[in-house]
C-alpha cells in the first residue's frame, strides 16, 4: 500500500472531486424531496453547504483508512463510493438499503469501504475511531483513522478523553472538527467560551490547526498533511474545518433562528460555485463538460430514487433482525409496531 495521496490533486482528481460534490448536493436535494413527499421517515439531516469539507477530506485519504461520521453522513458514504441506489434505499427504509433498511439516514455504514458509520449519539463515533486507530496499530497496519464531528460534539467530555488517549499513545488518528457554527439552533458563541475549537487538541500535544472548510482544495491539503503526520510520523492530528450548513438542523427544523443575511453571506461562498470557478479558470473543465457531468449525476440520482422506491420494504417480522440481540418479542416493546 502506498503512502497518503499527495496533497496537490491532479486534474483528473479535481474533476472527480467536483463530480462527487455535485452528486452529494443533488442527492441530498432529492432526499429532501423524498422526505417532504413522506417517503422517508424518521430523521433526515442534510449537509448541503458542507460538501467541500466532506469531499476534501475523503479525497485526501486512502480507501482503507477507517472513517467515522455523525448522523449528517450521506456525503461521506457517497464520497467513499457506496452505491447511491443502496444509500437512497436505506433512506427509504427498504430491504435493499446499505444496512438492509434498518439503519436509515443516520446510520449509513459500509465496512467494505472502511466507512464505519453515521452515528446518532453526538460525539459517539469519536471513541469508535480511536478504537479503529488502536486496532490499525495493534495489527501492524499503516491505516489512519479519521473522525468527523461537529463543534457541538467537541463540547462532549468523551472527545477530550479521546484527545488525551490519542496524545498519550500517539495513535494514528485525525480528528476533524466540522465547525458549521451551530449545534441544532444554538450559535457557537452561546455554547462555548472560545471561538476556535482546535486549540483544545493542542492542549493534549496534538498538532492542530484550522482551515477554510468551504474550500475543497484547502481541506484536501490540510487533511493530507494531517494523515501524513499520523501515518508517517505516528502523531495524531486535529483540523478544524470552518463551514456552514445551509438548511436547518434536520428536515423537521424550520430554521427560523438564523438571520437571512448570514445565510446569504455564506451561500455567496458556496463550495461548488467556488470550485467551479477554479476549474473553469484553470481550463480543467468548460461549460460543456460541466453540463454533461451534471446531467450524468442527475441520471444517477434519478436511477437511485427509482430503485429505492421500487425496492421492497423490510418484512415486519424481520424488522428487528440485526437490530436487537435477542429474537423479536411480540409481547414486549415491539408489539405496537408489529400491529400498527
Ligand atoms: C449525546 C447526545 N446529546 C444530544 C443529542 C441531540 N443532538 C443531536 S444533534 C445535536 C447538535 C450537535 O451539533 P454539532 O455537533 O455541532 O453537529 P451539527 O449537527 O451541527 O452537524 C444535538 C444536541 C444527541 N443526539 N446525542
mmCIF file of C-alpha atoms and ligand atoms in Angstrom:
data_model
loop_
_atom_site.group_PDB
_atom_site.id
_atom_site.type_symbol
_atom_site.label_atom_id
_atom_site.label_comp_id
_atom_site.label_asym_id
_atom_site.label_seq_id
_atom_site.Cartn_x
_atom_site.Cartn_y
_atom_site.Cartn_z
ATOM 1 C CA UNK A 1 0.000 0.000 0.000
ATOM 2 C CA UNK A 2 1.327 3.433 -0.917
ATOM 3 C CA UNK A 3 1.527 6.355 1.482
ATOM 4 C CA UNK A 4 -1.120 9.044 1.738
ATOM 5 C CA UNK A 5 -2.381 10.583 -1.512
ATOM 6 C CA UNK A 6 -0.351 13.703 -2.367
ATOM 7 C CA UNK A 7 -1.899 16.997 -1.238
ATOM 8 C CA UNK A 8 -1.871 18.515 -4.715
ATOM 9 C CA UNK A 9 -4.568 16.811 -6.786
ATOM 10 C CA UNK A 10 -4.196 16.011 -10.477
ATOM 11 C CA UNK A 11 -6.665 17.496 -12.937
ATOM 12 C CA UNK A 12 -8.455 14.124 -13.004
ATOM 13 C CA UNK A 13 -8.684 14.198 -9.207
ATOM 14 C CA UNK A 14 -10.168 17.690 -9.408
ATOM 15 C CA UNK A 15 -12.806 16.690 -11.937
ATOM 16 C CA UNK A 16 -13.639 13.694 -9.761
ATOM 17 C CA UNK A 17 -13.906 15.838 -6.648
ATOM 18 C CA UNK A 18 -16.234 18.285 -8.394
ATOM 19 C CA UNK A 19 -18.419 15.431 -9.626
ATOM 20 C CA UNK A 20 -18.647 13.967 -6.101
ATOM 21 C CA UNK A 21 -19.553 17.356 -4.619
ATOM 22 C CA UNK A 22 -22.253 17.742 -7.263
ATOM 23 C CA UNK A 23 -23.518 14.212 -6.614
ATOM 24 C CA UNK A 24 -23.781 14.885 -2.880
ATOM 25 C CA UNK A 25 -25.632 18.179 -3.447
ATOM 26 C CA UNK A 26 -28.106 16.708 -5.936
ATOM 27 C CA UNK A 27 -28.578 13.530 -3.911
ATOM 28 C CA UNK A 28 -29.407 15.486 -0.766
ATOM 29 C CA UNK A 29 -31.746 17.861 -2.601
ATOM 30 C CA UNK A 30 -33.580 14.798 -3.882
ATOM 31 C CA UNK A 31 -33.599 13.215 -0.430
ATOM 32 C CA UNK A 32 -35.277 16.348 0.933
ATOM 33 C CA UNK A 33 -37.984 15.999 -1.745
ATOM 34 C CA UNK A 34 -38.491 12.339 -0.865
ATOM 35 C CA UNK A 35 -38.807 13.324 2.785
ATOM 36 C CA UNK A 36 -41.373 16.043 2.011
ATOM 37 C CA UNK A 37 -43.354 13.525 -0.041
ATOM 38 C CA UNK A 38 -43.497 11.272 3.024
ATOM 39 C CA UNK A 39 -41.354 8.533 1.568
ATOM 40 C CA UNK A 40 -38.543 8.984 4.120
ATOM 41 C CA UNK A 41 -39.489 8.525 7.754
ATOM 42 C CA UNK A 42 -37.598 9.398 10.913
ATOM 43 C CA UNK A 43 -34.848 11.984 10.778
ATOM 44 C CA UNK A 44 -33.067 13.440 7.793
ATOM 45 C CA UNK A 45 -30.061 15.693 8.394
ATOM 46 C CA UNK A 46 -28.684 17.384 5.305
ATOM 47 C CA UNK A 47 -25.116 18.602 4.902
ATOM 48 C CA UNK A 48 -25.824 20.951 1.995
ATOM 49 C CA UNK A 49 -23.075 23.605 2.153
ATOM 50 C CA UNK A 50 -20.571 21.202 3.724
ATOM 51 C CA UNK A 51 -19.599 19.334 0.542
ATOM 52 C CA UNK A 52 -16.086 20.766 0.394
ATOM 53 C CA UNK A 53 -15.344 19.559 3.924
ATOM 54 C CA UNK A 54 -16.560 16.066 3.099
ATOM 55 C CA UNK A 55 -15.019 15.648 -0.341
ATOM 56 C CA UNK A 56 -11.756 17.393 0.526
ATOM 57 C CA UNK A 57 -11.394 15.000 3.443
ATOM 58 C CA UNK A 58 -12.220 11.751 1.671
ATOM 59 C CA UNK A 59 -10.083 12.656 -1.343
ATOM 60 C CA UNK A 60 -7.050 13.068 0.939
ATOM 61 C CA UNK A 61 -7.387 9.591 2.431
ATOM 62 C CA UNK A 62 -6.635 6.100 1.319
ATOM 63 C CA UNK A 63 -9.691 3.917 0.708
ATOM 64 C CA UNK A 64 -8.652 1.649 3.595
ATOM 65 C CA UNK A 65 -8.366 4.476 6.148
ATOM 66 C CA UNK A 66 -11.296 3.897 8.511
ATOM 67 C CA UNK A 67 -13.694 6.835 8.660
ATOM 68 C CA UNK A 68 -16.481 7.695 11.098
ATOM 69 C CA UNK A 69 -19.014 10.487 10.919
ATOM 70 C CA UNK A 70 -22.189 11.777 12.520
ATOM 71 C CA UNK A 71 -25.876 11.470 11.605
ATOM 72 C CA UNK A 72 -25.092 14.016 8.794
ATOM 73 C CA UNK A 73 -23.213 11.468 6.725
ATOM 74 C CA UNK A 74 -24.804 10.862 3.326
ATOM 75 C CA UNK A 75 -21.895 12.717 1.746
ATOM 76 C CA UNK A 76 -19.222 10.572 3.361
ATOM 77 C CA UNK A 77 -20.933 7.387 2.152
ATOM 78 C CA UNK A 78 -21.232 8.776 -1.390
ATOM 79 C CA UNK A 79 -17.647 10.068 -1.388
ATOM 80 C CA UNK A 80 -16.398 6.690 -0.198
ATOM 81 C CA UNK A 81 -18.080 5.121 -3.226
ATOM 82 C CA UNK A 82 -21.068 3.388 -1.644
ATOM 83 C CA UNK A 83 -23.774 2.683 -4.215
ATOM 84 C CA UNK A 84 -26.172 5.677 -4.428
ATOM 85 C CA UNK A 85 -29.035 3.225 -5.058
ATOM 86 C CA UNK A 86 -28.389 1.446 -1.788
ATOM 87 C CA UNK A 87 -27.969 4.727 0.099
ATOM 88 C CA UNK A 88 -31.298 6.089 -1.172
ATOM 89 C CA UNK A 89 -32.928 2.717 -0.442
ATOM 90 C CA UNK A 90 -31.595 2.922 3.114
ATOM 91 C CA UNK A 91 -33.127 6.381 3.497
ATOM 92 C CA UNK A 92 -36.472 4.979 2.347
ATOM 93 C CA UNK A 93 -36.170 2.050 4.773
ATOM 94 C CA UNK A 94 -36.030 -0.561 2.029
ATOM 95 C CA UNK A 95 -34.618 -4.080 2.288
ATOM 96 C CA UNK A 96 -32.087 -3.276 -0.471
ATOM 97 C CA UNK A 97 -30.595 -0.444 1.591
ATOM 98 C CA UNK A 98 -26.966 -0.224 2.591
ATOM 99 C CA UNK A 99 -27.860 -1.575 6.042
ATOM 100 C CA UNK A 100 -30.863 -3.627 4.986
ATOM 101 C CA UNK A 101 -33.207 -0.730 5.676
ATOM 102 C CA UNK A 102 -32.710 -0.973 9.442
ATOM 103 C CA UNK A 103 -30.415 2.000 9.917
ATOM 104 C CA UNK A 104 -31.989 4.790 7.899
ATOM 105 C CA UNK A 105 -30.417 8.144 7.181
ATOM 106 C CA UNK A 106 -28.423 8.432 10.423
ATOM 107 C CA UNK A 107 -26.792 5.008 10.344
ATOM 108 C CA UNK A 108 -25.232 4.509 6.934
ATOM 109 C CA UNK A 109 -22.283 2.179 7.136
ATOM 110 C CA UNK A 110 -20.177 0.341 4.575
ATOM 111 C CA UNK A 111 -17.440 -1.782 6.059
ATOM 112 C CA UNK A 112 -16.143 -2.850 2.632
ATOM 113 C CA UNK A 113 -15.264 0.804 2.071
ATOM 114 C CA UNK A 114 -13.940 1.293 5.599
ATOM 115 C CA UNK A 115 -16.801 3.645 6.360
ATOM 116 C CA UNK A 116 -17.720 2.860 9.932
ATOM 117 C CA UNK A 117 -20.711 4.957 10.035
ATOM 118 C CA UNK A 118 -23.103 7.515 10.776
ATOM 119 C CA UNK A 119 -23.935 7.709 14.414
ATOM 120 C CA UNK A 120 -26.873 9.278 16.264
ATOM 121 C CA UNK A 121 -25.142 9.967 19.561
ATOM 122 C CA UNK A 122 -23.368 13.325 19.451
ATOM 123 C CA UNK A 123 -19.641 12.609 19.868
ATOM 124 C CA UNK A 124 -20.340 8.878 19.986
ATOM 125 C CA UNK A 125 -18.295 7.930 16.932
ATOM 126 C CA UNK A 126 -15.142 9.654 18.186
ATOM 127 C CA UNK A 127 -14.157 6.856 20.611
ATOM 128 C CA UNK A 128 -15.030 4.330 17.909
ATOM 129 C CA UNK A 129 -12.472 5.984 15.654
ATOM 130 C CA UNK A 130 -9.961 5.954 18.484
ATOM 131 C CA UNK A 131 -10.529 2.189 18.714
ATOM 132 C CA UNK A 132 -10.108 1.843 14.949
ATOM 133 C CA UNK A 133 -6.796 3.725 15.194
ATOM 134 C CA UNK A 134 -5.708 1.473 18.009
ATOM 135 C CA UNK A 135 -6.731 -1.616 16.023
ATOM 136 C CA UNK A 136 -4.738 -0.461 12.981
ATOM 137 C CA UNK A 137 -1.603 -0.043 15.051
ATOM 138 C CA UNK A 138 -2.179 -3.244 17.023
ATOM 139 C CA UNK A 139 -2.431 -5.209 13.767
ATOM 140 C CA UNK A 140 0.688 -3.564 12.385
ATOM 141 C CA UNK A 141 -1.171 -1.716 9.602
ATOM 142 C CA UNK A 142 -0.453 1.845 8.462
ATOM 143 C CA UNK A 143 -4.060 2.970 8.190
ATOM 144 C CA UNK A 144 -5.106 6.276 9.693
ATOM 145 C CA UNK A 145 -8.479 6.501 11.429
ATOM 146 C CA UNK A 146 -10.372 9.697 10.690
ATOM 147 C CA UNK A 147 -13.373 11.013 12.557
ATOM 148 C CA UNK A 148 -15.555 13.954 11.538
ATOM 149 C CA UNK A 149 -17.722 15.571 14.190
ATOM 150 C CA UNK A 150 -19.343 18.921 14.859
ATOM 151 C CA UNK A 151 -18.179 21.782 17.040
ATOM 152 C CA UNK A 152 -21.166 20.933 19.275
ATOM 153 C CA UNK A 153 -19.810 17.425 19.709
ATOM 154 C CA UNK A 154 -16.411 18.918 20.573
ATOM 155 C CA UNK A 155 -18.003 20.021 23.862
ATOM 156 C CA UNK A 156 -18.725 16.409 24.830
ATOM 157 C CA UNK A 157 -16.433 15.046 27.519
ATOM 158 C CA UNK A 158 -15.651 11.911 25.551
ATOM 159 C CA UNK A 159 -13.893 13.981 22.883
ATOM 160 C CA UNK A 160 -11.431 15.330 25.458
ATOM 161 C CA UNK A 161 -10.856 11.778 26.693
ATOM 162 C CA UNK A 162 -10.084 10.708 23.137
ATOM 163 C CA UNK A 163 -7.679 13.642 22.625
ATOM 164 C CA UNK A 164 -5.938 12.564 25.808
ATOM 165 C CA UNK A 165 -5.534 8.914 24.804
ATOM 166 C CA UNK A 166 -4.523 9.778 21.238
ATOM 167 C CA UNK A 167 -1.887 12.225 22.501
ATOM 168 C CA UNK A 168 -0.661 9.872 25.191
ATOM 169 C CA UNK A 169 -0.365 6.808 22.958
ATOM 170 C CA UNK A 170 0.486 8.545 19.684
ATOM 171 C CA UNK A 171 -2.394 6.893 17.890
ATOM 172 C CA UNK A 172 -2.748 7.231 14.101
ATOM 173 C CA UNK A 173 -5.906 9.301 14.189
ATOM 174 C CA UNK A 174 -7.082 12.538 12.598
ATOM 175 C CA UNK A 175 -9.803 14.463 14.424
ATOM 176 C CA UNK A 176 -11.795 16.693 12.091
ATOM 177 C CA UNK A 177 -13.980 19.257 13.808
ATOM 178 C CA UNK A 178 -16.530 20.352 11.236
ATOM 179 C CA UNK A 179 -17.455 23.709 12.676
ATOM 180 C CA UNK A 180 -20.687 24.719 10.952
ATOM 181 C CA UNK A 181 -21.224 27.286 13.721
ATOM 182 C CA UNK A 182 -24.491 25.875 15.091
ATOM 183 C CA UNK A 183 -25.456 22.950 17.283
ATOM 184 C CA UNK A 184 -29.080 22.496 16.280
ATOM 185 C CA UNK A 185 -30.227 26.157 16.585
ATOM 186 C CA UNK A 186 -27.636 27.257 19.151
ATOM 187 C CA UNK A 187 -24.909 29.528 17.778
ATOM 188 C CA UNK A 188 -21.395 28.612 18.713
ATOM 189 C CA UNK A 189 -20.842 31.709 20.876
ATOM 190 C CA UNK A 190 -23.659 30.623 23.202
ATOM 191 C CA UNK A 191 -22.257 27.117 23.627
ATOM 192 C CA UNK A 192 -18.508 27.560 24.038
ATOM 193 C CA UNK A 193 -16.228 30.151 25.653
ATOM 194 C CA UNK A 194 -13.834 30.267 22.703
ATOM 195 C CA UNK A 195 -14.369 30.825 19.011
ATOM 196 C CA UNK A 196 -11.846 28.181 17.946
ATOM 197 C CA UNK A 197 -12.016 24.523 18.877
ATOM 198 C CA UNK A 198 -8.744 23.126 17.535
ATOM 199 C CA UNK A 199 -6.628 24.535 20.437
ATOM 200 C CA UNK A 200 -8.353 22.027 22.709
ATOM 201 C CA UNK A 201 -6.470 19.236 20.942
ATOM 202 C CA UNK A 202 -3.232 21.238 21.117
ATOM 203 C CA UNK A 203 -3.579 21.023 24.900
ATOM 204 C CA UNK A 204 -3.087 17.259 24.558
ATOM 205 C CA UNK A 205 0.053 17.623 22.473
ATOM 206 C CA UNK A 206 -1.821 17.026 19.222
ATOM 207 C CA UNK A 207 -0.741 19.079 16.224
ATOM 208 C CA UNK A 208 -3.841 21.137 15.371
ATOM 209 C CA UNK A 209 -4.899 23.941 13.093
ATOM 210 C CA UNK A 210 -7.872 25.481 11.293
ATOM 211 C CA UNK A 211 -8.739 25.838 7.605
ATOM 212 C CA UNK A 212 -11.488 27.205 5.403
ATOM 213 C CA UNK A 213 -13.953 24.327 5.209
ATOM 214 C CA UNK A 214 -15.724 25.881 2.202
ATOM 215 C CA UNK A 215 -12.606 25.450 0.047
ATOM 216 C CA UNK A 216 -12.237 21.853 -1.113
ATOM 217 C CA UNK A 217 -8.569 22.231 -2.089
ATOM 218 C CA UNK A 218 -7.653 23.784 1.258
ATOM 219 C CA UNK A 219 -9.452 20.962 3.074
ATOM 220 C CA UNK A 220 -7.734 18.329 0.985
ATOM 221 C CA UNK A 221 -4.289 19.829 1.591
ATOM 222 C CA UNK A 222 -4.895 20.087 5.348
ATOM 223 C CA UNK A 223 -6.286 16.580 5.728
ATOM 224 C CA UNK A 224 -3.485 15.159 3.584
ATOM 225 C CA UNK A 225 -0.955 16.790 5.895
ATOM 226 C CA UNK A 226 -2.809 15.549 8.974
ATOM 227 C CA UNK A 227 -2.933 11.995 7.555
ATOM 228 C CA UNK A 228 0.765 12.190 6.685
ATOM 229 C CA UNK A 229 1.580 13.156 10.260
ATOM 230 C CA UNK A 230 -0.492 10.273 11.589
ATOM 231 C CA UNK A 231 0.755 7.699 9.068
ATOM 232 C CA UNK A 232 4.399 8.591 8.624
ATOM 233 C CA UNK A 233 5.268 10.351 11.860
ATOM 234 C CA UNK A 234 2.859 8.383 14.024
ATOM 235 C CA UNK A 235 1.417 11.528 15.558
ATOM 236 C CA UNK A 236 -2.298 12.285 15.905
ATOM 237 C CA UNK A 237 -3.587 15.480 14.330
ATOM 238 C CA UNK A 238 -6.643 17.700 14.526
ATOM 239 C CA UNK A 239 -8.028 20.062 11.904
ATOM 240 C CA UNK A 240 -10.955 22.402 12.370
ATOM 241 C CA UNK A 241 -12.939 22.965 9.166
ATOM 242 C CA UNK A 242 -14.925 26.190 9.277
ATOM 243 C CA UNK A 243 -18.077 25.800 7.211
ATOM 244 C CA UNK A 244 -21.811 26.461 7.184
ATOM 245 C CA UNK A 245 -24.837 24.265 6.669
ATOM 246 C CA UNK A 246 -27.484 25.883 4.543
ATOM 247 C CA UNK A 247 -30.505 24.042 5.912
ATOM 248 C CA UNK A 248 -31.835 23.718 9.437
ATOM 249 C CA UNK A 249 -30.536 21.055 11.777
ATOM 250 C CA UNK A 250 -32.784 18.417 10.225
ATOM 251 C CA UNK A 251 -35.770 18.416 7.910
ATOM 252 C CA UNK A 252 -38.094 18.986 10.866
ATOM 253 C CA UNK A 253 -36.280 22.216 11.833
ATOM 254 C CA UNK A 254 -37.981 25.284 10.304
ATOM 255 C CA UNK A 255 -34.638 27.154 10.637
ATOM 256 C CA UNK A 256 -36.130 30.396 11.891
ATOM 257 C CA UNK A 257 -33.247 31.257 14.246
ATOM 258 C CA UNK A 258 -30.508 32.123 11.783
ATOM 259 C CA UNK A 259 -30.542 35.527 10.125
ATOM 260 C CA UNK A 260 -31.247 35.632 6.394
ATOM 261 C CA UNK A 261 -28.273 37.905 5.686
ATOM 262 C CA UNK A 262 -25.933 35.479 7.472
ATOM 263 C CA UNK A 263 -27.155 32.605 5.300
ATOM 264 C CA UNK A 264 -26.771 34.728 2.180
ATOM 265 C CA UNK A 265 -23.230 35.718 3.135
ATOM 266 C CA UNK A 266 -22.166 32.097 3.453
ATOM 267 C CA UNK A 267 -24.058 30.926 0.391
ATOM 268 C CA UNK A 268 -22.189 33.547 -1.613
ATOM 269 C CA UNK A 269 -19.098 31.447 -0.841
ATOM 270 C CA UNK A 270 -20.795 28.243 -1.961
ATOM 271 C CA UNK A 271 -18.155 25.493 -2.198
ATOM 272 C CA UNK A 272 -19.444 24.160 -5.508
ATOM 273 C CA UNK A 273 -19.588 27.589 -7.127
ATOM 274 C CA UNK A 274 -16.124 28.471 -5.849
ATOM 275 C CA UNK A 275 -14.597 25.255 -7.116
ATOM 276 C CA UNK A 276 -16.388 25.557 -10.458
ATOM 277 C CA UNK A 277 -14.735 28.955 -10.927
ATOM 278 C CA UNK A 278 -11.327 27.406 -10.222
ATOM 279 C CA UNK A 279 -11.926 24.585 -12.715
ATOM 280 C CA UNK A 280 -13.125 26.999 -15.399
ATOM 281 C CA UNK A 281 -10.331 29.472 -14.691
ATOM 282 C CA UNK A 282 -7.641 26.838 -14.975
ATOM 283 C CA UNK A 283 -9.228 25.296 -18.077
ATOM 284 C CA UNK A 284 -9.752 21.931 -16.329
ATOM 285 C CA UNK A 285 -13.417 21.910 -17.298
ATOM 286 C CA UNK A 286 -15.553 24.081 -19.561
ATOM 287 C CA UNK A 287 -19.243 24.927 -19.580
ATOM 288 C CA UNK A 288 -19.968 21.967 -21.865
ATOM 289 C CA UNK A 289 -18.196 19.322 -19.798
ATOM 290 C CA UNK A 290 -19.753 20.699 -16.607
ATOM 291 C CA UNK A 291 -23.244 20.495 -18.130
ATOM 292 C CA UNK A 292 -22.581 16.914 -19.251
ATOM 293 C CA UNK A 293 -21.316 15.986 -15.798
ATOM 294 C CA UNK A 294 -24.404 17.496 -14.160
ATOM 295 C CA UNK A 295 -26.713 15.591 -16.485
ATOM 296 C CA UNK A 296 -24.862 12.355 -15.750
ATOM 297 C CA UNK A 297 -25.118 12.964 -11.989
ATOM 298 C CA UNK A 298 -28.841 13.768 -12.286
ATOM 299 C CA UNK A 299 -29.237 10.426 -14.058
ATOM 300 C CA UNK A 300 -27.503 8.659 -11.156
ATOM 301 C CA UNK A 301 -29.813 10.355 -8.647
ATOM 302 C CA UNK A 302 -32.949 9.596 -10.729
ATOM 303 C CA UNK A 303 -31.882 5.973 -11.011
ATOM 304 C CA UNK A 304 -31.139 5.705 -7.277
ATOM 305 C CA UNK A 305 -34.528 7.177 -6.410
ATOM 306 C CA UNK A 306 -36.419 4.886 -8.782
ATOM 307 C CA UNK A 307 -34.505 1.891 -7.423
ATOM 308 C CA UNK A 308 -35.307 2.846 -3.824
ATOM 309 C CA UNK A 309 -38.993 3.459 -4.490
ATOM 310 C CA UNK A 310 -39.366 0.137 -6.312
ATOM 311 C CA UNK A 311 -37.488 -1.850 -3.675
ATOM 312 C CA UNK A 312 -39.432 -3.942 -1.165
ATOM 313 C CA UNK A 313 -39.895 -2.740 2.379
ATOM 314 C CA UNK A 314 -38.356 -4.781 5.164
ATOM 315 C CA UNK A 315 -40.863 -7.501 6.127
ATOM 316 C CA UNK A 316 -42.350 -6.662 9.509
ATOM 317 C CA UNK A 317 -41.280 -9.967 11.060
ATOM 318 C CA UNK A 318 -37.677 -9.213 10.108
ATOM 319 C CA UNK A 319 -37.575 -5.611 11.299
ATOM 320 C CA UNK A 320 -35.577 -6.392 14.441
ATOM 321 C CA UNK A 321 -33.083 -8.664 12.703
ATOM 322 C CA UNK A 322 -29.548 -7.380 13.381
ATOM 323 C CA UNK A 323 -31.070 -4.605 15.465
ATOM 324 C CA UNK A 324 -31.764 -6.407 18.743
ATOM 325 C CA UNK A 325 -29.574 -9.230 20.044
ATOM 326 C CA UNK A 326 -32.492 -11.373 21.195
ATOM 327 C CA UNK A 327 -35.312 -12.543 18.907
ATOM 328 C CA UNK A 328 -38.266 -10.258 18.281
ATOM 329 C CA UNK A 329 -40.660 -10.351 21.202
ATOM 330 C CA UNK A 330 -44.176 -9.600 20.105
ATOM 331 C CA UNK A 331 -45.364 -9.269 23.698
ATOM 332 C CA UNK A 332 -42.825 -6.658 24.693
ATOM 333 C CA UNK A 333 -41.692 -3.405 23.149
ATOM 334 C CA UNK A 334 -42.255 -4.429 19.560
ATOM 335 C CA UNK A 335 -45.959 -5.180 19.828
ATOM 336 C CA UNK A 336 -47.242 -1.714 18.994
ATOM 337 C CA UNK A 337 -45.055 -1.521 15.906
ATOM 338 C CA UNK A 338 -45.896 -5.033 14.700
ATOM 339 C CA UNK A 339 -49.627 -4.412 14.949
ATOM 340 C CA UNK A 340 -49.565 -0.845 13.608
HETATM 341 C C1 LIG B 1 -25.377 12.655 23.389
HETATM 342 C C2 LIG B 1 -26.387 13.462 22.619
HETATM 343 N N1 LIG B 1 -26.829 14.629 23.115
HETATM 344 C C3 LIG B 1 -27.733 15.362 22.426
HETATM 345 C C4 LIG B 1 -28.209 14.916 21.211
HETATM 346 C C5 LIG B 1 -29.203 15.770 20.443
HETATM 347 N N2 LIG B 1 -28.488 16.442 19.338
HETATM 348 C C6 LIG B 1 -28.485 15.912 18.109
HETATM 349 S S1 LIG B 1 -27.572 16.820 17.066
HETATM 350 C C7 LIG B 1 -27.160 17.944 18.234
HETATM 351 C C8 LIG B 1 -26.281 19.124 17.889
HETATM 352 C C9 LIG B 1 -24.905 18.719 17.506
HETATM 353 O O1 LIG B 1 -24.225 19.785 16.909
HETATM 354 P P1 LIG B 1 -22.839 19.616 16.169
HETATM 355 O O2 LIG B 1 -22.024 18.589 16.887
HETATM 356 O O3 LIG B 1 -22.227 20.957 16.021
HETATM 357 O O4 LIG B 1 -23.172 18.987 14.758
HETATM 358 P P2 LIG B 1 -24.127 19.502 13.569
HETATM 359 O O5 LIG B 1 -25.491 18.933 13.839
HETATM 360 O O6 LIG B 1 -24.082 20.992 13.564
HETATM 361 O O7 LIG B 1 -23.571 18.918 12.313
HETATM 362 C C10 LIG B 1 -27.751 17.609 19.445
HETATM 363 C C11 LIG B 1 -27.592 18.394 20.679
HETATM 364 C C12 LIG B 1 -27.730 13.670 20.737
HETATM 365 N N3 LIG B 1 -28.133 13.168 19.560
HETATM 366 N N4 LIG B 1 -26.801 12.976 21.435
#
